[in-house]
Short mmCIF file of C-alpha atoms in Angstrom, two decimals:
data_model
loop_
_atom_site.label_atom_id
_atom_site.label_comp_id
_atom_site.label_asym_id
_atom_site.label_seq_id
_atom_site.Cartn_x
_atom_site.Cartn_y
_atom_site.Cartn_z
CA MET A 841 -13.10 -12.80 13.12
CA SER A 842 -14.81 -15.58 11.19
CA SER A 843 -18.29 -14.89 9.85
CA ASN A 844 -19.31 -18.30 11.23
CA ILE A 845 -18.31 -17.27 14.75
CA VAL A 846 -20.18 -14.00 14.46
CA ALA A 847 -23.32 -15.71 13.20
CA VAL A 848 -23.46 -18.46 15.82
CA GLY A 849 -22.17 -16.38 18.71
CA LEU A 850 -20.16 -19.24 20.28
CA SER A 851 -16.56 -19.67 21.28
CA ASN A 852 -14.82 -22.90 20.32
CA ASN A 853 -15.10 -24.30 23.89
CA LEU A 854 -18.75 -23.36 24.13
CA ALA A 855 -19.42 -25.13 20.84
CA VAL A 856 -18.05 -28.37 22.30
CA ASP A 857 -20.22 -27.88 25.40
CA VAL A 858 -23.27 -27.55 23.17
CA ILE A 859 -22.45 -30.87 21.49
CA ILE A 860 -22.26 -32.64 24.87
CA ILE A 861 -25.50 -31.08 26.09
CA MET A 862 -27.23 -32.03 22.86
CA PHE A 863 -26.26 -35.69 23.19
CA ILE A 864 -27.43 -35.74 26.84
CA TYR A 865 -30.70 -34.26 25.68
CA ILE A 866 -31.04 -36.95 23.02
CA GLU A 867 -30.52 -39.68 25.62
CA LYS A 868 -33.14 -38.27 27.98
CA VAL A 869 -35.74 -37.78 25.28
CA LEU A 870 -35.24 -41.26 23.86
CA THR A 871 -35.76 -42.91 27.28
CA LYS A 872 -38.76 -40.74 28.10
CA HIS A 873 -40.94 -41.62 25.11
CA ALA A 874 -42.52 -45.06 25.25
CA THR A 875 -43.79 -45.88 21.81
CA PHE A 876 -41.47 -47.20 19.16
CA VAL A 877 -42.84 -44.95 16.39
CA ARG A 878 -42.54 -41.78 18.40
CA GLU A 879 -39.13 -42.85 19.64
CA ARG A 880 -37.86 -43.43 16.10
CA LYS A 881 -39.23 -40.13 14.84
CA MET A 882 -37.75 -38.15 17.71
CA LYS A 883 -34.43 -39.96 17.42
CA ASN A 884 -34.13 -39.11 13.75
CA LYS A 885 -34.88 -35.45 14.35
CA LEU A 886 -32.47 -35.08 17.24
CA VAL A 887 -29.66 -36.96 15.55
CA VAL A 888 -29.98 -34.58 12.58
CA ALA A 889 -29.92 -31.61 14.97
CA ALA A 890 -26.88 -32.97 16.80
CA VAL A 891 -25.02 -33.56 13.55
CA GLY A 892 -25.82 -29.97 12.57
CA VAL A 893 -24.27 -28.67 15.77
CA ILE A 894 -21.19 -30.85 15.23
CA VAL A 895 -20.76 -29.44 11.70
CA VAL A 896 -21.07 -25.85 12.96
CA ALA A 897 -18.62 -26.50 15.79
CA ALA A 898 -16.15 -28.07 13.38
CA SER A 899 -16.41 -25.05 11.10
CA LEU A 900 -15.59 -22.78 14.04
CA VAL A 901 -12.39 -24.66 14.68
CA LEU A 902 -11.22 -25.42 11.14
CA GLU A 903 -12.44 -22.52 9.02
CA GLY A 904 -12.25 -19.66 11.49
CA CYS A 905 -10.26 -16.55 10.57
CA GLU A 906 -9.81 -13.72 13.02
CA CYS A 907 -9.16 -11.29 10.17
CA ARG A 908 -9.51 -7.53 10.07
CA THR A 909 -9.44 -4.87 7.39
CA VAL A 910 -5.86 -4.30 6.26
CA GLN A 911 -3.93 -2.50 3.53
CA PHE A 912 -1.91 -3.76 0.61
CA ILE A 913 0.43 -1.06 -0.68
CA PHE A 914 2.18 -0.96 -4.06
CA GLY A 915 4.63 1.78 -4.92
CA ASP A 916 8.14 3.20 -5.12
CA SER A 917 10.50 4.86 -2.63
CA LEU A 918 7.79 7.28 -1.51
CA SER A 919 5.97 4.29 0.03
CA ASP A 920 8.77 1.76 0.60
CA VAL A 921 8.97 0.76 4.28
CA GLY A 922 11.93 -1.58 4.06
CA ASN A 923 11.75 -3.91 1.07
CA ASN A 924 14.86 -2.53 -0.59
CA LYS A 925 17.02 -3.07 2.48
CA TYR A 926 16.54 -6.79 1.82
CA LEU A 927 17.63 -6.37 -1.81
CA SER A 928 21.37 -6.62 -1.24
CA LYS A 929 22.35 -5.46 -4.73
CA SER A 930 19.95 -2.53 -4.93
CA LEU A 931 21.48 0.93 -5.21
CA ALA A 932 18.23 2.51 -4.01
CA GLN A 933 18.74 2.27 -0.26
CA ALA A 934 17.59 4.06 2.88
CA SER A 935 19.47 1.82 5.27
CA LEU A 936 22.01 4.33 6.61
CA PRO A 937 21.71 7.26 9.03
CA TRP A 938 20.06 9.69 8.94
CA TYR A 939 17.05 8.01 7.39
CA GLY A 940 14.37 7.28 9.99
CA ILE A 941 15.77 9.72 12.55
CA ASP A 942 12.28 10.92 13.52
CA PHE A 943 10.56 7.53 13.36
CA GLY A 944 10.38 5.05 16.23
CA ASN A 945 13.83 4.46 17.69
CA GLY A 946 15.44 6.89 15.26
CA LEU A 947 17.31 4.19 13.35
CA PRO A 948 17.03 3.54 9.60
CA ASN A 949 13.96 1.41 8.87
CA GLY A 950 13.86 1.43 5.09
CA ARG A 951 11.71 4.54 4.68
CA PHE A 952 13.23 7.15 2.37
CA SER A 953 12.50 10.00 4.76
CA ASN A 954 13.25 11.21 8.26
CA GLY A 955 9.83 9.95 9.35
CA ARG A 956 6.57 8.61 7.98
CA THR A 957 5.40 8.07 4.42
CA VAL A 958 2.16 9.50 3.05
CA ALA A 959 0.64 6.01 3.06
CA ASP A 960 1.64 5.61 6.74
CA ILE A 961 -0.20 8.79 7.69
CA ILE A 962 -3.34 8.10 5.67
CA GLY A 963 -3.56 4.57 7.05
CA ASP A 964 -3.15 5.88 10.60
CA GLN A 965 -5.98 8.35 10.13
CA MET A 966 -8.19 5.61 8.70
CA GLY A 967 -7.47 3.44 11.74
CA LEU A 968 -5.71 0.78 9.67
CA PRO A 969 -2.60 -1.13 10.78
CA ARG A 970 0.70 -0.27 9.13
CA PRO A 971 1.60 -3.07 6.71
CA PRO A 972 5.15 -4.42 7.06
CA PRO A 973 7.51 -4.88 4.09
CA PHE A 974 6.87 -7.99 2.03
CA LEU A 975 10.51 -9.11 2.27
CA ASP A 976 10.66 -9.10 6.07
CA PRO A 977 11.83 -12.69 6.75
CA SER A 978 10.10 -12.85 10.14
CA LEU A 979 6.59 -12.46 8.72
CA THR A 980 3.97 -15.19 9.10
CA GLU A 981 0.55 -15.69 7.55
CA ASP A 982 -0.99 -14.42 10.79
CA ASP A 983 1.01 -11.19 10.46
CA ILE A 984 -0.45 -10.71 6.98
CA LEU A 985 -3.99 -11.37 8.22
CA HIS A 986 -3.58 -8.78 10.97
CA ASN A 987 -1.49 -6.12 9.19
CA GLY A 988 -1.54 -6.58 5.41
CA LEU A 989 1.63 -6.13 3.35
CA ASN A 990 3.64 -3.40 1.68
CA TYR A 991 5.27 -4.33 -1.66
CA ALA A 992 6.61 -0.85 -2.50
CA SER A 993 10.19 -0.73 -3.71
CA GLY A 994 12.53 2.22 -4.14
CA GLY A 995 13.34 2.77 -7.80
CA GLY A 996 10.31 0.84 -9.02
CA GLY A 997 7.92 2.06 -11.65
CA ILE A 998 4.87 1.20 -13.70
CA LEU A 999 7.19 -0.10 -16.43
CA ASN A 1000 9.56 -3.02 -15.98
CA ASP A 1001 12.48 -1.12 -17.56
CA THR A 1002 12.22 1.82 -15.18
CA GLY A 1003 15.09 2.23 -12.73
CA THR A 1004 17.26 -0.54 -14.17
CA TYR A 1005 20.44 1.25 -13.10
CA PHE A 1006 19.38 0.69 -9.47
CA ILE A 1007 20.06 -2.99 -10.33
CA GLN A 1008 17.44 -4.45 -7.94
CA ARG A 1009 13.93 -3.08 -7.44
CA PHE A 1010 10.36 -4.30 -7.82
CA SER A 1011 8.33 -2.90 -10.71
CA LEU A 1012 4.55 -2.74 -10.30
CA TYR A 1013 4.24 -5.89 -12.42
CA LYS A 1014 6.59 -7.69 -10.03
CA GLN A 1015 4.74 -6.37 -6.98
CA ILE A 1016 1.45 -7.71 -8.33
CA GLU A 1017 3.12 -11.07 -8.98
CA LEU A 1018 4.29 -11.13 -5.34
CA PHE A 1019 0.76 -10.28 -4.23
CA GLU A 1020 -0.52 -13.32 -6.12
CA GLY A 1021 1.91 -15.45 -4.14
CA THR A 1022 0.60 -13.91 -0.92
CA GLN A 1023 -2.92 -14.88 -1.91
CA GLU A 1024 -1.87 -18.50 -2.32
CA LEU A 1025 -0.42 -18.52 1.20
CA ILE A 1026 -3.56 -17.05 2.72
CA ARG A 1027 -5.84 -19.45 0.84
CA GLU A 1028 -3.84 -22.36 2.23
CA LYS A 1029 -4.11 -20.85 5.70
CA ILE A 1030 -7.84 -20.03 5.94
CA GLY A 1031 -9.48 -21.52 2.85
CA LYS A 1032 -10.60 -19.98 -0.42
CA GLU A 1033 -13.93 -18.55 0.76
CA GLU A 1034 -12.50 -16.74 3.77
CA ALA A 1035 -9.46 -15.62 1.76
CA ASP A 1036 -11.60 -14.15 -1.02
CA LYS A 1037 -13.58 -12.21 1.58
CA PHE A 1038 -10.38 -11.02 3.29
CA PHE A 1039 -8.86 -9.65 0.08
CA LYS A 1040 -12.09 -8.02 -1.10
CA GLU A 1041 -12.51 -6.17 2.20
CA ALA A 1042 -8.90 -4.92 2.22
CA ARG A 1043 -7.80 -1.44 1.15
CA TYR A 1044 -5.33 -0.99 -1.71
CA VAL A 1045 -2.91 1.84 -2.46
CA VAL A 1046 -0.96 2.27 -5.71
CA ALA A 1047 1.53 5.13 -5.54
CA LEU A 1048 4.21 5.30 -8.21
CA GLY A 1049 5.00 6.79 -11.61
CA SER A 1050 7.62 9.47 -11.00
CA ASN A 1051 10.48 7.05 -11.65
CA ASP A 1052 8.98 6.23 -15.03
CA PHE A 1053 9.82 9.82 -15.98
CA ILE A 1054 12.86 10.78 -13.88
CA ASN A 1055 14.60 7.40 -14.03
CA ASN A 1056 13.48 6.31 -17.47
CA TYR A 1057 11.87 8.55 -20.09
CA LEU A 1058 13.83 11.71 -19.25
CA MET A 1059 17.19 9.90 -19.31
CA PRO A 1060 18.77 9.55 -22.79
CA VAL A 1061 20.27 6.16 -21.88
CA TYR A 1062 16.81 4.61 -21.83
CA ARG A 1063 15.21 3.37 -25.04
CA ASP A 1064 11.87 4.95 -24.12
CA SER A 1065 13.45 8.41 -24.35
CA TRP A 1066 13.80 8.12 -28.13
CA THR A 1067 10.97 5.65 -28.82
CA TYR A 1068 8.18 7.95 -27.62
CA ASN A 1069 7.31 11.62 -27.44
CA ASP A 1070 5.69 13.17 -24.36
CA ASP A 1071 2.12 12.37 -25.39
CA THR A 1072 2.71 8.82 -26.60
CA PHE A 1073 4.80 7.94 -23.54
CA ILE A 1074 2.00 9.00 -21.20
CA GLN A 1075 -0.46 6.98 -23.29
CA TYR A 1076 1.86 3.99 -22.94
CA LEU A 1077 2.04 4.46 -19.16
CA ILE A 1078 -1.72 4.76 -18.78
CA GLN A 1079 -2.40 1.70 -20.96
CA THR A 1080 0.05 -0.28 -18.83
CA LEU A 1081 -1.45 1.03 -15.59
CA ARG A 1082 -4.94 0.12 -16.83
CA ALA A 1083 -3.87 -3.49 -17.33
CA GLN A 1084 -2.22 -3.58 -13.90
CA LEU A 1085 -5.20 -2.13 -12.03
CA THR A 1086 -7.57 -4.45 -13.89
CA ALA A 1087 -5.38 -7.36 -12.79
CA LEU A 1088 -5.57 -6.18 -9.17
CA HIS A 1089 -9.35 -6.01 -9.43
CA ALA A 1090 -9.41 -9.59 -10.74
CA LEU A 1091 -7.37 -10.55 -7.67
CA GLY A 1092 -9.95 -9.04 -5.35
CA ALA A 1093 -9.07 -5.35 -5.05
CA ARG A 1094 -12.35 -3.48 -4.65
CA GLN A 1095 -11.38 -0.35 -2.68
CA LEU A 1096 -8.31 1.14 -4.31
CA MET A 1097 -6.59 4.52 -4.23
CA VAL A 1098 -4.05 5.73 -6.79
CA PHE A 1099 -1.88 8.67 -5.74
CA GLY A 1100 -1.01 11.17 -8.44
CA LEU A 1101 2.38 12.76 -9.07
CA GLY A 1102 3.61 15.92 -7.43
CA PRO A 1103 5.59 18.71 -9.14
CA MET A 1104 8.56 16.42 -9.66
CA GLY A 1105 10.36 19.08 -11.68
CA CYS A 1106 10.81 20.95 -8.39
CA ILE A 1107 12.53 18.26 -6.33
CA PRO A 1108 16.06 19.38 -5.34
CA LEU A 1109 17.76 17.00 -7.78
CA GLN A 1110 15.82 18.38 -10.74
CA ARG A 1111 16.61 21.95 -9.68
CA VAL A 1112 20.35 21.17 -9.57
CA LEU A 1113 20.16 19.61 -13.02
CA SER A 1114 18.10 22.48 -14.38
CA SER A 1115 19.57 24.56 -17.18
CA SER A 1116 18.18 27.62 -15.44
CA ALA A 1117 20.83 29.82 -13.84
CA SER A 1118 18.55 30.35 -10.84
CA GLY A 1119 18.11 26.62 -10.27
CA GLY A 1120 14.39 26.84 -10.79
CA CYS A 1121 11.90 24.04 -11.37
CA GLN A 1122 12.03 22.12 -14.63
CA HIS A 1123 8.92 23.16 -16.50
CA ARG A 1124 8.77 20.21 -18.89
CA THR A 1125 9.00 17.68 -16.05
CA ASN A 1126 6.15 19.37 -14.20
CA THR A 1127 4.05 19.47 -17.36
CA LEU A 1128 4.54 15.72 -17.74
CA ALA A 1129 3.36 15.20 -14.16
CA LEU A 1130 0.22 17.27 -14.77
CA SER A 1131 -0.54 15.41 -18.00
CA PHE A 1132 -0.08 12.05 -16.30
CA ASN A 1133 -2.37 13.07 -13.43
CA LYS A 1134 -5.10 14.18 -15.82
CA ALA A 1135 -4.95 10.89 -17.73
CA ALA A 1136 -4.73 8.80 -14.54
CA ALA A 1137 -7.74 10.56 -13.01
CA LYS A 1138 -9.80 9.74 -16.10
CA LEU A 1139 -8.55 6.16 -16.00
CA MET A 1140 -9.69 5.75 -12.40
CA ASP A 1141 -13.08 7.20 -13.21
CA ASP A 1142 -13.47 4.83 -16.17
CA LEU A 1143 -12.38 1.76 -14.20
CA GLY A 1144 -14.66 2.66 -11.32
CA LYS A 1145 -17.58 2.50 -13.75
CA GLN A 1146 -16.44 -0.55 -15.71
CA LEU A 1147 -15.24 -2.91 -12.97
CA ALA A 1148 -17.88 -4.60 -10.83
CA ASN A 1149 -18.31 -3.58 -7.18
CA SER A 1150 -15.29 -1.30 -7.28
CA SER A 1151 -14.46 1.97 -5.56
CA PHE A 1152 -11.42 3.29 -7.41
CA ARG A 1153 -10.22 6.76 -6.38
CA PHE A 1154 -7.53 9.12 -7.59
CA GLY A 1155 -5.67 11.29 -5.10
CA ASP A 1156 -4.20 14.51 -6.47
CA ALA A 1157 -2.09 16.77 -4.25
CA TYR A 1158 -0.15 18.46 -7.06
CA ASP A 1159 -1.60 21.94 -6.56
CA VAL A 1160 -1.05 22.15 -2.82
CA VAL A 1161 2.53 20.82 -3.08
CA SER A 1162 3.25 23.30 -5.84
CA ASP A 1163 1.92 26.10 -3.62
CA VAL A 1164 4.02 24.88 -0.68
CA ILE A 1165 7.13 25.01 -2.85
CA SER A 1166 6.27 28.50 -4.13
CA ASN A 1167 5.10 29.86 -0.77
CA PRO A 1168 6.74 27.79 1.99
CA ASN A 1169 6.21 30.37 4.75
CA LYS A 1170 2.47 30.19 4.20
CA TYR A 1171 2.57 26.57 5.40
CA GLY A 1172 5.14 26.94 8.17
CA PHE A 1173 8.20 25.92 6.13
CA GLU A 1174 11.39 27.89 5.65
CA ASN A 1175 13.06 25.96 2.84
CA SER A 1176 11.46 24.33 -0.20
CA ASP A 1177 14.28 24.08 -2.72
CA SER A 1178 17.13 22.18 -1.06
CA PRO A 1179 17.37 19.01 1.03
CA CYS A 1180 17.62 18.94 4.81
CA CYS A 1181 20.18 16.13 4.59
CA SER A 1182 22.98 17.05 2.19
CA PHE A 1183 26.68 17.78 1.75
CA GLY A 1184 26.09 21.51 1.79
CA ARG A 1185 27.27 23.07 -1.44
CA ILE A 1186 28.33 19.73 -2.89
CA ARG A 1187 25.28 18.86 -4.98
CA PRO A 1188 23.68 16.66 -5.90
CA ALA A 1189 24.29 14.12 -3.16
CA LEU A 1190 21.94 11.40 -4.38
CA THR A 1191 21.34 9.94 -0.94
CA CYS A 1192 21.53 10.91 2.72
CA LEU A 1193 24.68 9.50 4.37
CA PRO A 1194 26.17 9.46 7.88
CA ALA A 1195 28.65 12.12 6.73
CA SER A 1196 25.84 14.38 5.50
CA ARG A 1197 24.92 17.60 7.24
CA LEU A 1198 21.46 17.89 8.73
CA CYS A 1199 19.44 21.08 8.78
CA LYS A 1200 18.77 22.60 12.21
CA ASP A 1201 14.99 22.10 12.12
CA ARG A 1202 13.73 19.22 9.98
CA SER A 1203 10.12 20.35 10.37
CA LYS A 1204 10.93 23.54 8.44
CA TYR A 1205 12.15 21.76 5.31
CA VAL A 1206 9.92 20.44 2.54
CA PHE A 1207 12.54 17.99 1.24
CA TRP A 1208 14.53 15.47 3.22
CA ASP A 1209 17.01 14.45 0.51
CA GLU A 1210 17.37 15.18 -3.21
CA TYR A 1211 14.24 13.17 -4.04
CA HIS A 1212 11.95 12.72 -1.05
CA PRO A 1213 9.79 14.92 1.23
CA THR A 1214 10.22 15.26 4.98
CA ASP A 1215 7.77 13.86 7.50
CA SER A 1216 6.23 17.34 7.85
CA ALA A 1217 5.68 17.65 4.11
CA ASN A 1218 4.24 14.14 3.94
CA GLN A 1219 1.77 15.09 6.67
CA LEU A 1220 0.59 18.04 4.60
CA ILE A 1221 0.30 15.91 1.45
CA ALA A 1222 -1.65 13.22 3.31
CA ASN A 1223 -4.04 15.81 4.75
CA GLU A 1224 -4.72 17.16 1.26
CA LEU A 1225 -5.42 13.69 -0.13
CA ILE A 1226 -7.74 12.84 2.77
CA ASN A 1227 -9.63 16.11 2.34
CA ASN A 1228 -10.09 15.40 -1.36
CA PHE A 1229 -11.31 11.86 -0.66
CA ASN A 1230 -13.79 13.20 1.90
CA LYS A 1231 -15.13 15.71 -0.62
CA ASP A 1232 -15.83 12.86 -3.02
CA ASP A 1233 -17.88 11.12 -0.32
#
């Protein structure tokens, strides 16, 4: 709701009524007073007052914005809610059964899981609306003002080169560019002042980085794999992320959360590709995730101190996810090393397909497919992040 409306306490119709009453009042006062001097003085004062009411009423009609606090989400397939299904050439898709089987009507909706994402769950618990995918062609400016937007794209990363073999995906740089376009639309809709306020009061989530390792640095076909070593690649990622988060702050992001990486060396795909005979977690990949999280946490702390009026937070659920994978029964799970949706012994099946076999109880599996957690695992991860954020408060 517009700050003008809140301050004056009038509806648009009531504002018009006030204008009419004010002019009637002017007429009565002017006829009541006899002397020319007093009449002129009173007339001047009341005309000024009436003009003031007209200006306020006009501002209610023309500059009003019934806005509320919303989220803008940037990320990869762990947060994508449907952008990639509009990218017709993208190989990173969640548009076939059985994706979305435990969400809404049970049909694929673009989420790379059987249910909700971590960002979905955290937003729900914060009382925030779920932002729709940026590429949804039915969206209007009013939808953005009421629900925010999600720019996350499966296969995307911090770096532009990440995930190129998926053909189409949005890197974080591209997502920020799209956000700039959104800002232009909203400024045209409600004016610069109201738009600036709207974007500064919004909540921001940045959740990506695993593809920069799994679908870039750790693949020999990518230049980064021989250009950098482990330490220098993480430095490169953090320097890039610093520039991106600083750009978001310049665009109005004041309350921003960055989600850290989980033990990505333990996802089913990495286990299958492991040189270990037992199919265990890939130690080097997990070490990279821990090193990235440590550097990203420091980055967020530094930016929170350096950037004006900012609340930048880092969410780290690595330890609890690692414990879930090592001790699934402790958390109510029965399987933490293979996907619920798969082709059985034919591994890896890089995506969940209609011909895939589903596990009997999806709530007992940590992983939905070769890459992504189930709804139940996402709930646990979200709870851990929320608890950590509350401790910081």
